[in-house]
Amino acid sequence: MTALGIIAGGGRLPLAVARSAQEAGRAVFVVGLRGAADEALETFPHAWVSLGEVRKLLTLLRDRHCEDVLFAGRVARPRFADIKTDSKGLLLLPRIVAAARKGDDALLRAIADVLTEEGFRMVGIAEAAPGLLAGEGPLGRIQPDADHCADMDRAVTVVRRLGELDVGQAAIVCDGLVLAVEAAEGTDAMIDRVAQLPETIRGTPSRRRGVLVKALKPLQDGKTDLPVMGVATVKKAAAAGLAGIAVEAGRSLVVDRAAVIAAADASGLFVMGFAPSSRST
Amino acid sequence: MTALGIIAGGGRLPLAVARSAQEAGRAVFVVGLRGAADEALETFPHAWVSLGEVRKLLTLLRDRHCEDVLFAGRVARPRFADIKTDSKGLLLLPRIVAAARKGDDALLRAIADVLTEEGFRMVGIAEAAPGLLAGEGPLGRIQPDADHCADMDRAVTVVRRLGELDVGQAAIVCDGLVLAVEAAEGTDAMIDRVAQLPETIRGTPSRRRGVLVKALKPLQDGKTDLPVMGVATVKKAAAAGLAGIAVEAGRSLVVDRAAVIAAADASGLFVMGFAPSSRST
C-alpha cells in the first residue's frame, strides 16, 4: 500500500489523523502548510510548503509515492497578494481566487480538483482514519434529557439550513432560543460569545442548559472539512454553561477521544453523536 | 383621535416614534418597561410598569384613552422567577413562558395577543410613525458598486433563510463570504465581531468591503420588531471596515435620519433601502 499524503492545516486534527493511520499500519507523509500547521507534525515524515507552491506540493507527494491524499486541519483564507507561488501555482491562482470568493469550502474544493486532475486520489479522513469518527449515542457517562434533545433537534435544523447556504457548521440553542450561529469566526469564538450573553437566556456551570450542534454542510463531500470535537471544544462549552455537545455520527471527528470523555464527565456535560437521519426536519 | 399607547423597551426607537407621532399631531402616552426603557421618555406623558404587571398596563392604557397600542424598543427575555407580577400577569404567566421558549418574537406576539383580547388595537410603527420608514435607494451620497450589490444579494438570501427559522434579522457578507450571522447577541455585537476577523477576509476603514443587511423575519408581522438602523449602527459598521448597510425599504426604520446620513457620508459608507422584491433568491 502506498503512503497516505496528509496536507496539514492548523490544529490537532492532522496529528490525530497521522497517528491513527500509522497505528493502522499505514505509512504517512505529512505536508505542513507554512503559517498554519503545528510544528509537532515534524515527528512524522514531513515537508513544508506555502499554499501557492502547487508544483512543489505535487513533486513532494509523487517523490514520496503518495497516491491517496487528504486535507486535515484549519486553513485560513489567504491574503492572495502575499501568497508565495511557483509556476504551477501561478497558473492556478485565478481559478483559486475565483473559488475563494464563493466561500472557504469552494477554495478547498478547487485545490482538491487540481490534485485529482494530476492523478492523485482525494480520500476523506473518514476513510483514512475511521477510528476518529464519532459513533451514535453518548460518549461519556452523562445523558441528554428531553429538553436537551428538543434543543438538539432545533439546532440541527438551523445548522442544516445554514449549511445549504455554505455559511457555517455549528449553532447553539438553549430552551428553544437560538443563541448563536457560526459563520467566519469559527466554533470556538461562537461558544465564547454565548458565555457573554445574559444568564437569563443561557445556562451556567451550576445549572447547565443549551446544546452545541456541529454538522457537515450538505455541500461538503466529507473529504475537506468534517466537523471536529476536541478537548478545547468541551472546555469552552463547559465554561459557557452548556449542557452538552452533539455531532453527527459517522460524519464528525472526535480528536483525543479519551481526553474528550474525561473532560466532559468532569464538567458534567454530555457529548454524543446523533444519527444523521433521526434529527433533521 | 385617541392617544397612541407606546409600550417602550430599550434604545432610542421609542423616543423617535413618540416624537414622530406627536409631530404628526397625535397625542401619545408612553409606558416605559422598567429596567429597559430610557428615562428620556419622561419628556412625554408617561408611566412605568414591569413586564409582568399586565393589569396595571391595561388600566393605564384605558385611563389614558389609548385604543391604538404599539411596542417599540428592545425587550430582553426576562428571568421569569424575577418578574414582578400582578393578578392578571400571574394568570398569563404560563402562556407567556410557553411562548418565550419558542423565541423572542413569540414572547412579544403572546403579549400582543393579550392586549388584542382586551380590546386594544395593536398597530405597527410603520402605521403610527411612517416618517421613520426606510425608502428605496441610497440615503446619503455614497452609492454601492457591483461587488457591494452582489454581497447585498447574498446577505439578503441568508437573512431570509434565518428569518424563516426565527433566528435573527441580520448578516454581513464580504466578497461572497458570510462573515457573521446574528442570533441572540444582537446586531451591534455581530458587527463588533467582524472587526475582530482577519483583515484578509474583511474590509478596513481605508479599503471598505462587505455589506450589512437587516431585514424583517417572515414570521414577524411588522408590529413587533421592525429592523432598525441608527447612528450607532453606522458607526459600528464604519469601524468594522464595511462598505455599507442595506435595510429593507418600507419594512425597516431609520432613527435620526439626518444624523445617520451625516455619519455615513463622513465615514464613506453607503446606507440604503433595498426593494423587498428585487433582492430575494
PDB file of C-alpha atoms in Angstrom, chain A residues 4-248:
ATOM      1  CA  LEU A   4      -1.034   8.429   2.751  1.00  0.00           C
ATOM      2  CA  GLY A   5      -0.330  12.077   1.925  1.00  0.00           C
ATOM      3  CA  ILE A   6      -1.668  14.429   4.596  1.00  0.00           C
ATOM      4  CA  ILE A   7      -1.844  18.125   3.687  1.00  0.00           C
ATOM      5  CA  ALA A   8      -1.866  19.659   7.145  1.00  0.00           C
ATOM      6  CA  GLY A   9      -3.529  22.912   8.208  1.00  0.00           C
ATOM      7  CA  GLY A  10      -3.804  24.190  11.786  1.00  0.00           C
ATOM      8  CA  GLY A  11      -4.977  22.470  14.944  1.00  0.00           C
ATOM      9  CA  ARG A  12      -4.509  18.994  16.401  1.00  0.00           C
ATOM     10  CA  LEU A  13      -6.519  17.137  13.786  1.00  0.00           C
ATOM     11  CA  PRO A  14      -3.676  16.476  11.261  1.00  0.00           C
ATOM     12  CA  LEU A  15      -1.602  14.891  14.019  1.00  0.00           C
ATOM     13  CA  ALA A  16      -4.522  12.728  15.148  1.00  0.00           C
ATOM     14  CA  VAL A  17      -5.099  11.581  11.561  1.00  0.00           C
ATOM     15  CA  ALA A  18      -1.410  10.772  11.031  1.00  0.00           C
ATOM     16  CA  ARG A  19      -1.262   8.859  14.312  1.00  0.00           C
ATOM     17  CA  SER A  20      -4.475   6.946  13.601  1.00  0.00           C
ATOM     18  CA  ALA A  21      -3.341   5.934  10.091  1.00  0.00           C
ATOM     19  CA  GLN A  22       0.119   4.963  11.337  1.00  0.00           C
ATOM     20  CA  GLU A  23      -1.382   2.847  14.136  1.00  0.00           C
ATOM     21  CA  ALA A  24      -3.469   1.075  11.491  1.00  0.00           C
ATOM     22  CA  GLY A  25      -0.180   0.141   9.779  1.00  0.00           C
ATOM     23  CA  ARG A  26      -0.130   2.723   7.009  1.00  0.00           C
ATOM     24  CA  ALA A  27       2.881   4.826   6.019  1.00  0.00           C
ATOM     25  CA  VAL A  28       2.157   8.563   6.146  1.00  0.00           C
ATOM     26  CA  PHE A  29       3.775  11.657   4.671  1.00  0.00           C
ATOM     27  CA  VAL A  30       2.704  14.991   6.131  1.00  0.00           C
ATOM     28  CA  VAL A  31       2.959  18.210   4.116  1.00  0.00           C
ATOM     29  CA  GLY A  32       2.590  21.115   6.521  1.00  0.00           C
ATOM     30  CA  LEU A  33       1.096  24.355   5.245  1.00  0.00           C
ATOM     31  CA  ARG A  34       3.503  27.061   6.326  1.00  0.00           C
ATOM     32  CA  GLY A  35       1.979  29.504   8.806  1.00  0.00           C
ATOM     33  CA  ALA A  36      -0.887  27.145   9.648  1.00  0.00           C
ATOM     34  CA  ALA A  37       0.309  23.666  10.632  1.00  0.00           C
ATOM     35  CA  ASP A  38       1.631  22.667  14.048  1.00  0.00           C
ATOM     36  CA  GLU A  39       5.395  22.000  14.254  1.00  0.00           C
ATOM     37  CA  ALA A  40       4.587  18.790  16.135  1.00  0.00           C
ATOM     38  CA  LEU A  41       3.982  17.214  12.708  1.00  0.00           C
ATOM     39  CA  GLU A  42       7.788  17.008  12.402  1.00  0.00           C
ATOM     40  CA  THR A  43       7.594  13.763  14.432  1.00  0.00           C
ATOM     41  CA  PHE A  44       6.232  12.211  11.208  1.00  0.00           C
ATOM     42  CA  PRO A  45       7.913  12.028   7.772  1.00  0.00           C
ATOM     43  CA  HIS A  46       7.190  15.554   6.550  1.00  0.00           C
ATOM     44  CA  ALA A  47       7.881  18.639   4.442  1.00  0.00           C
ATOM     45  CA  TRP A  48       6.650  22.248   4.428  1.00  0.00           C
ATOM     46  CA  VAL A  49       5.023  24.211   1.574  1.00  0.00           C
ATOM     47  CA  SER A  50       3.211  27.500   1.108  1.00  0.00           C
ATOM     48  CA  LEU A  51      -0.351  27.399  -0.158  1.00  0.00           C
ATOM     49  CA  GLY A  52       0.674  28.699  -3.598  1.00  0.00           C
ATOM     50  CA  GLU A  53       3.556  26.268  -4.161  1.00  0.00           C
ATOM     51  CA  VAL A  54       1.450  23.809  -6.103  1.00  0.00           C
ATOM     52  CA  ARG A  55       4.248  22.342  -8.226  1.00  0.00           C
ATOM     53  CA  LYS A  56       6.373  21.738  -5.134  1.00  0.00           C
ATOM     54  CA  LEU A  57       3.398  20.063  -3.461  1.00  0.00           C
ATOM     55  CA  LEU A  58       2.801  17.788  -6.455  1.00  0.00           C
ATOM     56  CA  THR A  59       6.507  16.872  -6.682  1.00  0.00           C
ATOM     57  CA  LEU A  60       6.763  16.106  -2.953  1.00  0.00           C
ATOM     58  CA  LEU A  61       3.703  13.864  -2.995  1.00  0.00           C
ATOM     59  CA  ARG A  62       4.964  11.983  -6.085  1.00  0.00           C
ATOM     60  CA  ASP A  63       8.508  11.564  -4.696  1.00  0.00           C
ATOM     61  CA  ARG A  64       7.089  10.037  -1.524  1.00  0.00           C
ATOM     62  CA  HIS A  65       4.864   7.654  -3.516  1.00  0.00           C
ATOM     63  CA  CYS A  66       1.626   9.054  -2.206  1.00  0.00           C
ATOM     64  CA  GLU A  67      -1.428   8.119  -4.257  1.00  0.00           C
ATOM     65  CA  ASP A  68      -4.069   8.818  -1.632  1.00  0.00           C
ATOM     66  CA  VAL A  69      -4.114  12.403  -0.349  1.00  0.00           C
ATOM     67  CA  LEU A  70      -6.283  14.209   2.197  1.00  0.00           C
ATOM     68  CA  PHE A  71      -6.678  17.636   3.759  1.00  0.00           C
ATOM     69  CA  ALA A  72      -6.788  17.949   7.542  1.00  0.00           C
ATOM     70  CA  GLY A  73      -6.846  20.996   9.796  1.00  0.00           C
ATOM     71  CA  ARG A  74      -7.826  24.623   9.537  1.00  0.00           C
ATOM     72  CA  VAL A  75      -6.810  26.711   6.538  1.00  0.00           C
ATOM     73  CA  ALA A  76      -7.450  30.426   6.905  1.00  0.00           C
ATOM     74  CA  ARG A  77      -8.428  32.190   3.699  1.00  0.00           C
ATOM     75  CA  PRO A  78      -5.126  33.609   2.459  1.00  0.00           C
ATOM     76  CA  ARG A  79      -4.316  37.184   1.507  1.00  0.00           C
ATOM     77  CA  PHE A  80      -3.739  36.436  -2.157  1.00  0.00           C
ATOM     78  CA  ALA A  81      -1.250  39.225  -2.667  1.00  0.00           C
ATOM     79  CA  ASP A  82       1.002  37.579  -0.079  1.00  0.00           C
ATOM     80  CA  ILE A  83       0.915  34.016  -1.388  1.00  0.00           C
ATOM     81  CA  LYS A  84       4.278  32.612  -2.423  1.00  0.00           C
ATOM     82  CA  THR A  85       3.566  30.922  -5.756  1.00  0.00           C
ATOM     83  CA  ASP A  86       5.601  28.714  -8.060  1.00  0.00           C
ATOM     84  CA  SER A  87       4.939  28.394 -11.800  1.00  0.00           C
ATOM     85  CA  LYS A  88       2.140  25.864 -11.379  1.00  0.00           C
ATOM     86  CA  GLY A  89       0.586  27.818  -8.537  1.00  0.00           C
ATOM     87  CA  LEU A  90       0.659  30.999 -10.577  1.00  0.00           C
ATOM     88  CA  LEU A  91      -1.187  29.254 -13.392  1.00  0.00           C
ATOM     89  CA  LEU A  92      -3.901  28.102 -10.998  1.00  0.00           C
ATOM     90  CA  LEU A  93      -4.189  31.287  -8.996  1.00  0.00           C
ATOM     91  CA  PRO A  94      -7.031  32.921 -10.979  1.00  0.00           C
ATOM     92  CA  ARG A  95      -9.139  29.778 -10.629  1.00  0.00           C
ATOM     93  CA  ILE A  96      -8.444  29.543  -6.898  1.00  0.00           C
ATOM     94  CA  VAL A  97      -9.150  33.224  -6.329  1.00  0.00           C
ATOM     95  CA  ALA A  98     -12.473  32.850  -8.119  1.00  0.00           C
ATOM     96  CA  ALA A  99     -13.353  29.820  -5.994  1.00  0.00           C
ATOM     97  CA  ALA A 100     -12.324  31.517  -2.765  1.00  0.00           C
ATOM     98  CA  ARG A 101     -14.778  34.338  -3.340  1.00  0.00           C
ATOM     99  CA  LYS A 102     -17.569  31.782  -3.003  1.00  0.00           C
ATOM    100  CA  GLY A 103     -16.524  30.581   0.449  1.00  0.00           C
ATOM    101  CA  ASP A 104     -13.835  28.569   2.166  1.00  0.00           C
ATOM    102  CA  ASP A 105     -15.258  25.244   1.053  1.00  0.00           C
ATOM    103  CA  ALA A 106     -15.063  26.311  -2.564  1.00  0.00           C
ATOM    104  CA  LEU A 107     -11.366  27.132  -2.089  1.00  0.00           C
ATOM    105  CA  LEU A 108     -10.540  23.690  -0.718  1.00  0.00           C
ATOM    106  CA  ARG A 109     -12.659  22.043  -3.409  1.00  0.00           C
ATOM    107  CA  ALA A 110     -10.701  23.890  -6.106  1.00  0.00           C
ATOM    108  CA  ILE A 111      -7.362  22.673  -4.730  1.00  0.00           C
ATOM    109  CA  ALA A 112      -8.751  19.135  -4.447  1.00  0.00           C
ATOM    110  CA  ASP A 113      -9.792  19.346  -8.107  1.00  0.00           C
ATOM    111  CA  VAL A 114      -6.221  20.224  -9.127  1.00  0.00           C
ATOM    112  CA  LEU A 115      -4.802  17.251  -7.219  1.00  0.00           C
ATOM    113  CA  THR A 116      -7.363  14.947  -8.801  1.00  0.00           C
ATOM    114  CA  GLU A 117      -6.504  16.189 -12.294  1.00  0.00           C
ATOM    115  CA  GLU A 118      -2.864  15.448 -11.533  1.00  0.00           C
ATOM    116  CA  GLY A 119      -3.713  11.825 -10.801  1.00  0.00           C
ATOM    117  CA  PHE A 120      -3.961  11.767  -7.025  1.00  0.00           C
ATOM    118  CA  ARG A 121      -6.946  10.195  -5.310  1.00  0.00           C
ATOM    119  CA  MET A 122      -8.535  12.541  -2.756  1.00  0.00           C
ATOM    120  CA  VAL A 123      -9.686  10.490   0.203  1.00  0.00           C
ATOM    121  CA  GLY A 124     -11.695  11.504   3.230  1.00  0.00           C
ATOM    122  CA  ILE A 125     -10.485  11.368   6.806  1.00  0.00           C
ATOM    123  CA  ALA A 126     -13.409   9.022   7.455  1.00  0.00           C
ATOM    124  CA  GLU A 127     -11.812   6.542   5.053  1.00  0.00           C
ATOM    125  CA  ALA A 128      -8.168   7.028   6.033  1.00  0.00           C
ATOM    126  CA  ALA A 129      -8.662   7.228   9.814  1.00  0.00           C
ATOM    127  CA  PRO A 130     -12.083   5.729  10.613  1.00  0.00           C
ATOM    128  CA  GLY A 131     -11.099   5.427  14.269  1.00  0.00           C
ATOM    129  CA  LEU A 132     -11.645   9.185  14.631  1.00  0.00           C
ATOM    130  CA  LEU A 133     -15.292   9.116  13.546  1.00  0.00           C
ATOM    131  CA  ALA A 134     -17.984   9.844  16.113  1.00  0.00           C
ATOM    132  CA  GLY A 135     -20.379   6.953  16.708  1.00  0.00           C
ATOM    133  CA  GLU A 136     -24.021   7.157  17.695  1.00  0.00           C
ATOM    134  CA  GLY A 137     -25.058   7.811  21.291  1.00  0.00           C
ATOM    135  CA  PRO A 138     -23.371   9.315  24.357  1.00  0.00           C
ATOM    136  CA  LEU A 139     -19.578   9.094  24.609  1.00  0.00           C
ATOM    137  CA  GLY A 140     -19.273   9.755  28.320  1.00  0.00           C
ATOM    138  CA  ARG A 141     -21.450   8.957  31.332  1.00  0.00           C
ATOM    139  CA  ILE A 142     -23.825  11.953  31.073  1.00  0.00           C
ATOM    140  CA  GLN A 143     -27.027  11.556  29.042  1.00  0.00           C
ATOM    141  CA  PRO A 144     -29.180  14.310  27.496  1.00  0.00           C
ATOM    142  CA  ASP A 145     -32.698  14.790  28.913  1.00  0.00           C
ATOM    143  CA  ALA A 146     -35.862  15.612  26.938  1.00  0.00           C
ATOM    144  CA  ASP A 147     -35.214  19.402  26.968  1.00  0.00           C
ATOM    145  CA  HIS A 148     -31.683  18.856  25.678  1.00  0.00           C
ATOM    146  CA  CYS A 149     -32.998  16.628  22.897  1.00  0.00           C
ATOM    147  CA  ALA A 150     -35.501  19.304  21.856  1.00  0.00           C
ATOM    148  CA  ASP A 151     -32.716  21.919  21.746  1.00  0.00           C
ATOM    149  CA  MET A 152     -30.573  19.485  19.786  1.00  0.00           C
ATOM    150  CA  ASP A 153     -33.308  18.975  17.182  1.00  0.00           C
ATOM    151  CA  ARG A 154     -33.771  22.693  16.702  1.00  0.00           C
ATOM    152  CA  ALA A 155     -30.026  23.291  16.437  1.00  0.00           C
ATOM    153  CA  VAL A 156     -29.705  20.543  13.827  1.00  0.00           C
ATOM    154  CA  THR A 157     -32.439  22.193  11.769  1.00  0.00           C
ATOM    155  CA  VAL A 158     -30.672  25.570  11.935  1.00  0.00           C
ATOM    156  CA  VAL A 159     -27.255  24.112  11.104  1.00  0.00           C
ATOM    157  CA  ARG A 160     -28.610  22.200   8.109  1.00  0.00           C
ATOM    158  CA  ARG A 161     -30.408  25.240   6.739  1.00  0.00           C
ATOM    159  CA  LEU A 162     -27.254  27.368   7.119  1.00  0.00           C
ATOM    160  CA  GLY A 163     -25.122  24.632   5.658  1.00  0.00           C
ATOM    161  CA  GLU A 164     -27.186  24.700   2.489  1.00  0.00           C
ATOM    162  CA  LEU A 165     -26.008  28.309   2.117  1.00  0.00           C
ATOM    163  CA  ASP A 166     -22.348  27.419   2.850  1.00  0.00           C
ATOM    164  CA  VAL A 167     -22.443  29.643   5.952  1.00  0.00           C
ATOM    165  CA  GLY A 168     -21.240  27.571   8.916  1.00  0.00           C
ATOM    166  CA  GLN A 169     -21.287  24.198  10.636  1.00  0.00           C
ATOM    167  CA  ALA A 170     -22.489  24.984  14.138  1.00  0.00           C
ATOM    168  CA  ALA A 171     -25.238  26.520  16.253  1.00  0.00           C
ATOM    169  CA  ILE A 172     -26.165  26.739  19.934  1.00  0.00           C
ATOM    170  CA  VAL A 173     -29.786  26.503  21.124  1.00  0.00           C
ATOM    171  CA  CYS A 174     -30.997  26.917  24.713  1.00  0.00           C
ATOM    172  CA  ASP A 175     -34.622  26.268  25.722  1.00  0.00           C
ATOM    173  CA  GLY A 176     -35.721  26.693  22.106  1.00  0.00           C
ATOM    174  CA  LEU A 177     -33.924  30.008  21.567  1.00  0.00           C
ATOM    175  CA  VAL A 178     -31.078  30.126  19.029  1.00  0.00           C
ATOM    176  CA  LEU A 179     -28.269  31.757  20.983  1.00  0.00           C
ATOM    177  CA  ALA A 180     -25.559  31.715  18.327  1.00  0.00           C
ATOM    178  CA  VAL A 181     -24.859  30.689  14.779  1.00  0.00           C
ATOM    179  CA  GLU A 182     -21.389  30.122  13.340  1.00  0.00           C
ATOM    180  CA  ALA A 183     -20.103  31.976  10.289  1.00  0.00           C
ATOM    181  CA  ALA A 184     -16.486  33.054   9.576  1.00  0.00           C
ATOM    182  CA  GLU A 185     -15.490  33.408  13.241  1.00  0.00           C
ATOM    183  CA  GLY A 186     -15.350  29.642  13.816  1.00  0.00           C
ATOM    184  CA  THR A 187     -16.875  27.425  16.502  1.00  0.00           C
ATOM    185  CA  ASP A 188     -14.566  28.445  19.346  1.00  0.00           C
ATOM    186  CA  ALA A 189     -15.387  32.140  19.046  1.00  0.00           C
ATOM    187  CA  MET A 190     -19.086  31.291  18.742  1.00  0.00           C
ATOM    188  CA  ILE A 191     -19.035  29.337  22.012  1.00  0.00           C
ATOM    189  CA  ASP A 192     -17.106  32.126  23.741  1.00  0.00           C
ATOM    190  CA  ARG A 193     -19.736  34.710  22.885  1.00  0.00           C
ATOM    191  CA  VAL A 194     -22.535  32.622  24.363  1.00  0.00           C
ATOM    192  CA  ALA A 195     -20.697  32.951  27.681  1.00  0.00           C
ATOM    193  CA  GLN A 196     -21.173  36.738  27.287  1.00  0.00           C
ATOM    194  CA  LEU A 197     -24.969  36.592  26.872  1.00  0.00           C
ATOM    195  CA  PRO A 198     -27.258  37.411  29.822  1.00  0.00           C
ATOM    196  CA  GLU A 199     -27.638  34.459  32.205  1.00  0.00           C
ATOM    197  CA  THR A 200     -31.434  34.661  31.801  1.00  0.00           C
ATOM    198  CA  ILE A 201     -31.180  33.094  28.353  1.00  0.00           C
ATOM    199  CA  ARG A 202     -28.316  30.635  28.789  1.00  0.00           C
ATOM    200  CA  GLY A 203     -27.002  28.002  31.155  1.00  0.00           C
ATOM    201  CA  THR A 204     -24.283  28.351  33.776  1.00  0.00           C
ATOM    202  CA  PRO A 205     -21.764  25.831  35.118  1.00  0.00           C
ATOM    203  CA  SER A 206     -24.014  25.336  38.158  1.00  0.00           C
ATOM    204  CA  ARG A 207     -27.191  24.926  36.097  1.00  0.00           C
ATOM    205  CA  ARG A 208     -26.299  23.681  32.651  1.00  0.00           C
ATOM    206  CA  ARG A 209     -28.671  24.444  29.740  1.00  0.00           C
ATOM    207  CA  GLY A 210     -28.353  24.559  25.971  1.00  0.00           C
ATOM    208  CA  VAL A 211     -26.751  22.378  23.337  1.00  0.00           C
ATOM    209  CA  LEU A 212     -24.000  22.921  20.758  1.00  0.00           C
ATOM    210  CA  VAL A 213     -24.554  21.071  17.492  1.00  0.00           C
ATOM    211  CA  LYS A 214     -21.979  20.653  14.725  1.00  0.00           C
ATOM    212  CA  ALA A 215     -22.828  19.008  11.428  1.00  0.00           C
ATOM    213  CA  LEU A 216     -21.409  18.708   7.943  1.00  0.00           C
ATOM    214  CA  LYS A 217     -22.688  21.178   5.358  1.00  0.00           C
ATOM    215  CA  PRO A 218     -24.741  19.425   2.666  1.00  0.00           C
ATOM    216  CA  LEU A 219     -22.400  20.978   0.074  1.00  0.00           C
ATOM    217  CA  GLN A 220     -19.386  19.343   1.667  1.00  0.00           C
ATOM    218  CA  ASP A 221     -18.369  15.916   0.447  1.00  0.00           C
ATOM    219  CA  GLY A 222     -16.749  14.932   3.723  1.00  0.00           C
ATOM    220  CA  LYS A 223     -13.289  14.967   2.178  1.00  0.00           C
ATOM    221  CA  THR A 224     -12.379  18.515   3.058  1.00  0.00           C
ATOM    222  CA  ASP A 225     -13.783  19.752   6.326  1.00  0.00           C
ATOM    223  CA  LEU A 226     -15.562  17.287   8.640  1.00  0.00           C
ATOM    224  CA  PRO A 227     -16.822  18.844  11.873  1.00  0.00           C
ATOM    225  CA  VAL A 228     -14.441  18.237  14.763  1.00  0.00           C
ATOM    226  CA  MET A 229     -14.946  17.914  18.511  1.00  0.00           C
ATOM    227  CA  GLY A 230     -11.900  18.005  20.761  1.00  0.00           C
ATOM    228  CA  VAL A 231     -10.942  18.790  24.336  1.00  0.00           C
ATOM    229  CA  ALA A 232     -10.870  22.529  23.607  1.00  0.00           C
ATOM    230  CA  THR A 233     -14.482  22.362  22.372  1.00  0.00           C
ATOM    231  CA  VAL A 234     -15.592  20.622  25.568  1.00  0.00           C
ATOM    232  CA  LYS A 235     -13.765  23.088  27.816  1.00  0.00           C
ATOM    233  CA  LYS A 236     -15.238  26.100  26.057  1.00  0.00           C
ATOM    234  CA  ALA A 237     -18.739  24.607  26.097  1.00  0.00           C
ATOM    235  CA  ALA A 238     -18.350  23.878  29.811  1.00  0.00           C
ATOM    236  CA  ALA A 239     -17.300  27.461  30.520  1.00  0.00           C
ATOM    237  CA  ALA A 240     -20.320  28.776  28.560  1.00  0.00           C
ATOM    238  CA  GLY A 241     -22.717  26.793  30.779  1.00  0.00           C
ATOM    239  CA  LEU A 242     -23.870  24.430  28.045  1.00  0.00           C
ATOM    240  CA  ALA A 243     -25.481  21.112  28.915  1.00  0.00           C
ATOM    241  CA  GLY A 244     -23.867  19.234  26.069  1.00  0.00           C
ATOM    242  CA  ILE A 245     -22.411  18.857  22.601  1.00  0.00           C
ATOM    243  CA  ALA A 246     -23.825  16.766  19.752  1.00  0.00           C
ATOM    244  CA  VAL A 247     -22.053  15.970  16.487  1.00  0.00           C
ATOM    245  CA  GLU A 248     -23.337  13.958  13.581  1.00  0.00           C
TER     246      GLU A 248
END
